[in-house]
Amino acid sequence: MRVRGETTGRDFHFDILLDAFILRKKNDAAHIASGKANISGEDAFFDLGPKLGDLCDRLRRTAQQRLGSLGADQIYGFSPALQLDGEIDAANLKIVPAASHLTVLADLSEKPVIGMDGLAKRAFGSGADESLDEAFKKL
C-alpha cells in the first residue's frame, strides 16, 4: 500500500514482503505544480508498470483468477498473515476488507520506519551511507 502527499509528492508505503514501512524523502512539488506529476502519482497508487512474472504479479493474477476481482475497500490478504507464520502462497490469499486487515497487520508487529538511507544500509551494510554520499556529490 502506498500513500502519496498531494502537495509535495512525498510518499511512504508498506511492503509486506520486506516487513517494512518505507519513507521516500524526495519532494516532487515542482512536478505537481506544473501538472506533470499525474503519471508518477498513478504509478505510486496503482503500480501501472509491474514486471510481468515477478512474485507480486503472479500472486495477484492467481488470486484474481481464483477469487475474482476486488470490490471497493477490499484487498487480497494472506490468511494466516505472514507475521503469524503464514506462507507466501496464492492458496493462502483471501479477499478481505482493507481497513480491518491492515489494522490487524499493523498491530501484529512493530514496523521500522526506513528512509532511503536505511534501505541502502539494510541492503549493503554500514558503508553504504558513505558510498551514497560520495555518489551524490558527483552529480
Coordinates of N, CA and C in Angstrom, one line a residue:
M1 N 0.8 -1.2 0.0 CA 0.0 0.0 0.0 C 0.9 1.2 0.0
R2 N 0.5 2.2 -0.8 CA 1.3 3.4 -0.9 C 0.5 4.6 -0.7
V3 N 1.0 5.6 0.1 CA 0.3 6.8 0.4 C 1.2 8.0 -0.1
R4 N 0.5 8.9 -0.8 CA 1.3 10.0 -1.5 C 0.7 11.3 -1.1
G5 N 1.6 12.3 -0.8 CA 1.2 13.6 -0.5 C 0.7 14.4 -1.7
E6 N -0.4 15.1 -1.5 CA -0.9 15.9 -2.7 C -0.1 17.1 -3.0
T7 N 0.6 17.7 -2.0 CA 1.3 18.9 -2.2 C 2.8 18.7 -2.5
T8 N 3.4 17.8 -1.8 CA 4.9 17.6 -2.0 C 5.2 16.4 -2.8
G9 N 4.3 15.4 -2.9 CA 4.6 14.2 -3.6 C 5.4 13.2 -2.8
R10 N 5.8 13.6 -1.6 CA 6.5 12.6 -0.7 C 5.6 11.5 -0.5
D11 N 6.1 10.3 -0.4 CA 5.3 9.1 -0.2 C 5.9 8.2 0.8
F12 N 5.0 7.3 1.3 CA 5.5 6.2 2.1 C 4.7 5.0 1.7
H13 N 5.2 3.8 1.9 CA 4.5 2.6 1.6 C 4.9 1.5 2.6
F14 N 3.9 0.6 2.7 CA 4.1 -0.6 3.5 C 4.5 -1.7 2.5
D15 N 5.6 -2.4 2.8 CA 6.0 -3.5 2.0 C 5.9 -4.8 2.8
I16 N 4.9 -5.6 2.6 CA 4.7 -6.8 3.4 C 5.9 -7.8 3.2
L17 N 6.4 -7.9 2.0 CA 7.5 -8.9 1.7 C 8.8 -8.5 2.4
L18 N 9.0 -7.1 2.5 CA 10.2 -6.7 3.2 C 10.0 -6.5 4.7
D19 N 8.7 -6.6 5.1 CA 8.3 -6.3 6.5 C 8.8 -4.9 6.9
A20 N 8.4 -3.9 6.1 CA 8.9 -2.6 6.4 C 7.9 -1.5 6.0
F21 N 8.1 -0.4 6.6 CA 7.4 0.9 6.3 C 8.5 1.8 5.7
I22 N 8.3 2.1 4.4 CA 9.4 2.8 3.7 C 9.0 4.3 3.4
L23 N 9.8 5.2 3.8 CA 9.5 6.6 3.6 C 10.4 7.2 2.5
R24 N 9.8 7.8 1.5 CA 10.6 8.4 0.4 C 10.7 9.9 0.7
K25 N 11.9 10.5 0.8 CA 12.1 11.9 1.1 C 12.0 12.9 0.0
K26 N 12.0 12.4 -1.3 CA 12.0 13.3 -2.4 C 10.8 14.2 -2.5
N27 N 11.1 15.5 -2.7 CA 10.0 16.5 -2.8 C 9.7 16.7 -4.3
D28 N 8.4 16.4 -4.7 CA 8.0 16.4 -6.1 C 7.1 17.6 -6.3
A29 N 7.2 18.6 -5.4 CA 6.2 19.8 -5.5 C 6.3 20.5 -6.9
A30 N 7.5 20.6 -7.5 CA 7.6 21.2 -8.8 C 6.8 20.5 -9.9
H31 N 6.9 19.2 -9.9 CA 6.1 18.4 -10.9 C 4.6 18.5 -10.6
I32 N 4.2 18.5 -9.4 CA 2.8 18.7 -9.1 C 2.3 20.0 -9.5
A33 N 3.1 21.1 -9.2 CA 2.6 22.4 -9.6 C 2.5 22.6 -11.1
S34 N 3.4 21.9 -11.9 CA 3.4 22.1 -13.3 C 2.4 21.1 -14.0
G35 N 1.8 20.2 -13.2 CA 0.8 19.3 -13.8 C 1.4 18.1 -14.3
K36 N 2.7 17.8 -14.1 CA 3.4 16.7 -14.7 C 3.5 15.5 -13.7
A37 N 2.9 15.6 -12.5 CA 3.1 14.6 -11.5 C 2.0 13.5 -11.6
N38 N 1.1 13.7 -12.6 CA -0.1 12.7 -12.7 C 0.4 11.3 -12.9
I39 N 1.3 11.1 -13.8 CA 1.8 9.8 -14.1 C 2.5 9.1 -12.9
S40 N 3.4 9.9 -12.3 CA 4.1 9.3 -11.1 C 3.1 9.1 -10.0
G41 N 2.0 9.9 -9.9 CA 1.0 9.6 -8.9 C 0.3 8.3 -9.2
E42 N -0.1 8.1 -10.4 CA -0.7 6.9 -10.8 C 0.2 5.7 -10.6
D43 N 1.4 5.8 -10.9 CA 2.4 4.7 -10.7 C 2.5 4.4 -9.2
A44 N 2.5 5.4 -8.3 CA 2.6 5.2 -6.9 C 1.3 4.5 -6.4
F45 N 0.2 4.9 -6.8 CA -1.1 4.3 -6.3 C -1.4 3.0 -7.0
F46 N -1.2 2.9 -8.3 CA -1.7 1.7 -9.0 C -0.6 0.8 -9.5
D47 N 0.6 1.2 -9.4 CA 1.7 0.3 -9.8 C 1.5 -0.1 -11.3
L48 N 1.3 0.9 -12.2 CA 0.9 0.5 -13.6 C 1.9 -0.3 -14.4
G49 N 3.1 -0.3 -13.9 CA 4.1 -1.0 -14.7 C 4.7 -2.1 -14.0
P50 N 3.9 -3.0 -13.4 CA 4.6 -4.2 -12.7 C 5.3 -5.0 -13.7
K51 N 6.4 -5.6 -13.2 CA 7.2 -6.5 -14.1 C 6.4 -7.8 -14.2
L52 N 6.0 -8.2 -15.4 CA 5.3 -9.4 -15.7 C 6.1 -10.6 -15.1
G53 N 5.4 -11.4 -14.4 CA 6.0 -12.7 -13.9 C 6.7 -12.5 -12.6
D54 N 6.9 -11.3 -12.0 CA 7.5 -11.2 -10.7 C 6.5 -11.8 -9.7
L55 N 7.0 -12.0 -8.5 CA 6.2 -12.7 -7.4 C 4.9 -12.0 -7.2
C56 N 4.9 -10.7 -7.0 CA 3.7 -10.0 -6.7 C 2.7 -10.1 -7.8
D57 N 3.2 -10.0 -9.1 CA 2.3 -10.1 -10.2 C 1.7 -11.5 -10.3
R58 N 2.5 -12.5 -10.1 CA 2.0 -13.9 -10.2 C 0.9 -14.1 -9.1
L59 N 1.2 -13.6 -7.9 CA 0.2 -13.8 -6.8 C -1.1 -13.1 -7.1
R60 N -1.0 -11.8 -7.6 CA -2.2 -11.0 -7.9 C -3.0 -11.7 -9.0
R61 N -2.3 -12.2 -10.0 CA -3.1 -12.8 -11.2 C -3.7 -14.1 -10.7
T62 N -3.0 -14.9 -9.9 CA -3.6 -16.2 -9.5 C -4.8 -15.9 -8.5
A63 N -4.6 -14.9 -7.6 CA -5.7 -14.6 -6.7 C -6.9 -14.1 -7.5
Q64 N -6.7 -13.3 -8.5 CA -7.8 -12.7 -9.2 C -8.5 -13.8 -10.0
Q65 N -7.8 -14.7 -10.5 CA -8.4 -15.9 -11.3 C -9.2 -16.7 -10.3
R66 N -8.7 -17.0 -9.1 CA -9.3 -17.9 -8.2 C -10.4 -17.3 -7.4
L67 N -10.2 -16.0 -7.0 CA -11.1 -15.4 -6.1 C -12.0 -14.3 -6.7
G68 N -11.6 -13.9 -7.9 CA -12.4 -12.8 -8.6 C -11.8 -11.5 -8.3
S69 N -12.4 -10.5 -8.9 CA -11.9 -9.1 -8.8 C -12.2 -8.5 -7.4
L70 N -11.5 -7.5 -7.0 CA -11.7 -6.9 -5.7 C -12.9 -5.9 -5.8
G71 N -13.6 -5.7 -4.8 CA -14.6 -4.7 -4.7 C -14.0 -3.5 -4.0
A72 N -14.9 -2.5 -3.8 CA -14.4 -1.3 -3.1 C -13.9 -1.6 -1.7
D73 N -12.8 -1.0 -1.3 CA -12.2 -1.2 0.0 C -11.8 -2.6 0.3
Q74 N -11.4 -3.4 -0.7 CA -11.0 -4.8 -0.4 C -9.6 -4.9 -1.0
I75 N -8.9 -5.9 -0.4 CA -7.5 -6.3 -0.8 C -7.4 -7.8 -0.7
Y76 N -6.4 -8.3 -1.4 CA -6.1 -9.7 -1.2 C -5.1 -9.8 0.0
G77 N -5.5 -10.6 1.0 CA -4.7 -10.7 2.2 C -4.3 -12.1 2.5
F78 N -3.1 -12.3 3.0 CA -2.7 -13.7 3.4 C -3.4 -14.1 4.7
S79 N -3.9 -15.4 4.6 CA -4.5 -15.9 5.8 C -4.0 -17.4 6.0
P80 N -3.2 -17.7 7.0 CA -2.8 -16.8 8.1 C -1.8 -15.7 7.6
A81 N -1.8 -14.6 8.3 CA -0.9 -13.5 8.0 C 0.5 -14.0 8.0
L82 N 1.4 -13.3 7.2 CA 2.8 -13.7 7.1 C 3.4 -13.6 8.5
Q83 N 3.0 -12.6 9.3 CA 3.6 -12.4 10.6 C 3.2 -13.5 11.6
L84 N 2.2 -14.3 11.2 CA 1.8 -15.4 12.1 C 2.3 -16.7 11.4
D85 N 3.4 -16.6 10.7 CA 4.0 -17.8 10.0 C 3.2 -18.3 8.9
G86 N 2.4 -17.4 8.3 CA 1.7 -17.8 7.0 C 2.7 -17.9 5.9
E87 N 2.4 -18.6 4.9 CA 3.3 -18.8 3.8 C 2.9 -17.9 2.6
I88 N 3.9 -17.4 1.8 CA 3.6 -16.7 0.6 C 3.2 -17.6 -0.4
D89 N 1.9 -17.9 -0.5 CA 1.4 -18.8 -1.5 C 0.0 -18.3 -1.9
A90 N -0.3 -18.3 -3.2 CA -1.6 -17.8 -3.6 C -2.8 -18.5 -3.0
A91 N -2.6 -19.8 -2.6 CA -3.6 -20.6 -2.0 C -4.0 -20.0 -0.6
N92 N -3.1 -19.2 0.0 CA -3.4 -18.6 1.3 C -4.0 -17.2 1.2
L93 N -4.3 -16.7 -0.1 CA -4.9 -15.4 -0.2 C -6.4 -15.5 -0.1
K94 N -6.9 -14.4 0.5 CA -8.4 -14.3 0.6 C -8.7 -12.9 0.3
I95 N -10.0 -12.6 -0.1 CA -10.4 -11.2 -0.2 C -10.9 -10.8 1.1
V96 N -10.3 -9.7 1.6 CA -10.6 -9.2 3.0 C -10.8 -7.7 2.9
P97 N -11.6 -7.1 3.9 CA -11.8 -5.7 4.0 C -10.4 -5.0 4.3
A98 N -10.0 -4.0 3.5 CA -8.7 -3.4 3.5 C -8.4 -2.8 4.9
A99 N -9.3 -2.0 5.4 CA -9.1 -1.2 6.6 C -8.8 -2.2 7.8
S100 N -9.7 -3.1 8.0 CA -9.6 -4.0 9.1 C -8.4 -4.9 9.0
H101 N -8.1 -5.4 7.8 CA -7.0 -6.3 7.6 C -5.7 -5.6 7.9
L102 N -5.5 -4.3 7.3 CA -4.3 -3.6 7.6 C -4.1 -3.2 9.0
T103 N -5.3 -2.9 9.7 CA -5.2 -2.6 11.1 C -4.7 -3.8 11.9
V104 N -5.2 -5.0 11.6 CA -4.7 -6.2 12.3 C -3.2 -6.4 12.0
L105 N -2.8 -6.2 10.8 CA -1.4 -6.4 10.4 C -0.5 -5.4 11.2
A106 N -1.0 -4.2 11.2 CA -0.2 -3.1 11.9 C 0.0 -3.5 13.4
D107 N -1.0 -4.1 14.0 CA -0.9 -4.5 15.4 C -0.1 -5.7 15.7
L108 N 0.2 -6.5 14.7 CA 0.9 -7.8 14.9 C 2.4 -7.6 15.1
S109 N 3.0 -6.6 14.5 CA 4.4 -6.3 14.8 C 4.7 -4.9 14.6
E110 N 5.8 -4.4 15.3 CA 6.2 -3.1 15.1 C 7.0 -2.9 13.8
K111 N 6.7 -2.0 13.0 CA 7.3 -1.8 11.7 C 8.4 -0.7 11.9
P112 N 9.6 -1.0 11.4 CA 10.6 0.1 11.4 C 10.3 1.1 10.3
V113 N 10.6 2.4 10.6 CA 10.4 3.4 9.6 C 11.8 3.5 9.0
I114 N 11.8 3.3 7.6 CA 13.1 3.2 6.9 C 13.1 4.2 5.8
G115 N 14.0 5.1 5.8 CA 14.2 6.0 4.6 C 15.1 5.4 3.6
M116 N 15.4 6.1 2.6 CA 16.3 5.5 1.5 C 17.7 5.2 2.1
D117 N 18.2 6.0 3.0 CA 19.5 5.7 3.6 C 19.4 4.4 4.4
G118 N 18.3 4.2 5.1 CA 18.1 2.9 5.8 C 18.0 1.7 4.9
L119 N 17.3 1.9 3.8 CA 17.2 0.8 2.8 C 18.6 0.4 2.3
A120 N 19.4 1.5 1.9 CA 20.8 1.2 1.4 C 21.6 0.5 2.5
K121 N 21.5 1.0 3.7 CA 22.3 0.4 4.8 C 21.8 -1.1 5.0
R122 N 20.5 -1.3 5.0 CA 20.0 -2.7 5.2 C 20.5 -3.6 4.0
A123 N 20.5 -3.1 2.8 CA 20.9 -3.9 1.7 C 22.4 -4.1 1.5
F124 N 23.2 -3.0 1.8 CA 24.6 -3.1 1.5 C 25.6 -2.9 2.7
G125 N 25.0 -2.8 3.9 CA 25.8 -2.6 5.1 C 26.1 -1.2 5.5
S126 N 26.9 -1.0 6.6 CA 27.1 0.3 7.1 C 27.9 1.2 6.2
G127 N 28.7 0.7 5.3 CA 29.5 1.5 4.4 C 28.6 2.1 3.3
A128 N 27.4 1.7 3.2 CA 26.5 2.2 2.1 C 26.3 3.7 2.2
D129 N 26.1 4.3 3.4 CA 25.9 5.7 3.5 C 27.0 6.5 2.9
E130 N 28.3 6.1 3.3 CA 29.4 6.9 2.7 C 29.4 6.8 1.2
S131 N 29.2 5.6 0.7 CA 29.2 5.4 -0.8 C 28.1 6.3 -1.5
L132 N 26.9 6.3 -0.9 CA 25.8 7.1 -1.4 C 26.2 8.6 -1.4
D133 N 26.8 9.1 -0.2 CA 27.1 10.5 -0.1 C 28.1 10.8 -1.2
E134 N 29.1 10.0 -1.5 CA 30.1 10.3 -2.5 C 29.5 10.3 -3.9
A135 N 28.5 9.4 -4.1 CA 27.9 9.3 -5.4 C 27.0 10.6 -5.7
F136 N 26.4 11.1 -4.6 CA 25.5 12.3 -4.8 C 26.4 13.5 -5.0
K137 N 27.6 13.6 -4.4 CA 28.5 14.7 -4.6 C 28.9 14.8 -6.0
K138 N 29.0 13.7 -6.7 CA 29.4 13.7 -8.1 C 28.4 14.2 -9.1
L139 N 27.1 14.2 -8.6 CA 26.0 14.6 -9.5 C 26.0 16.1 -9.8

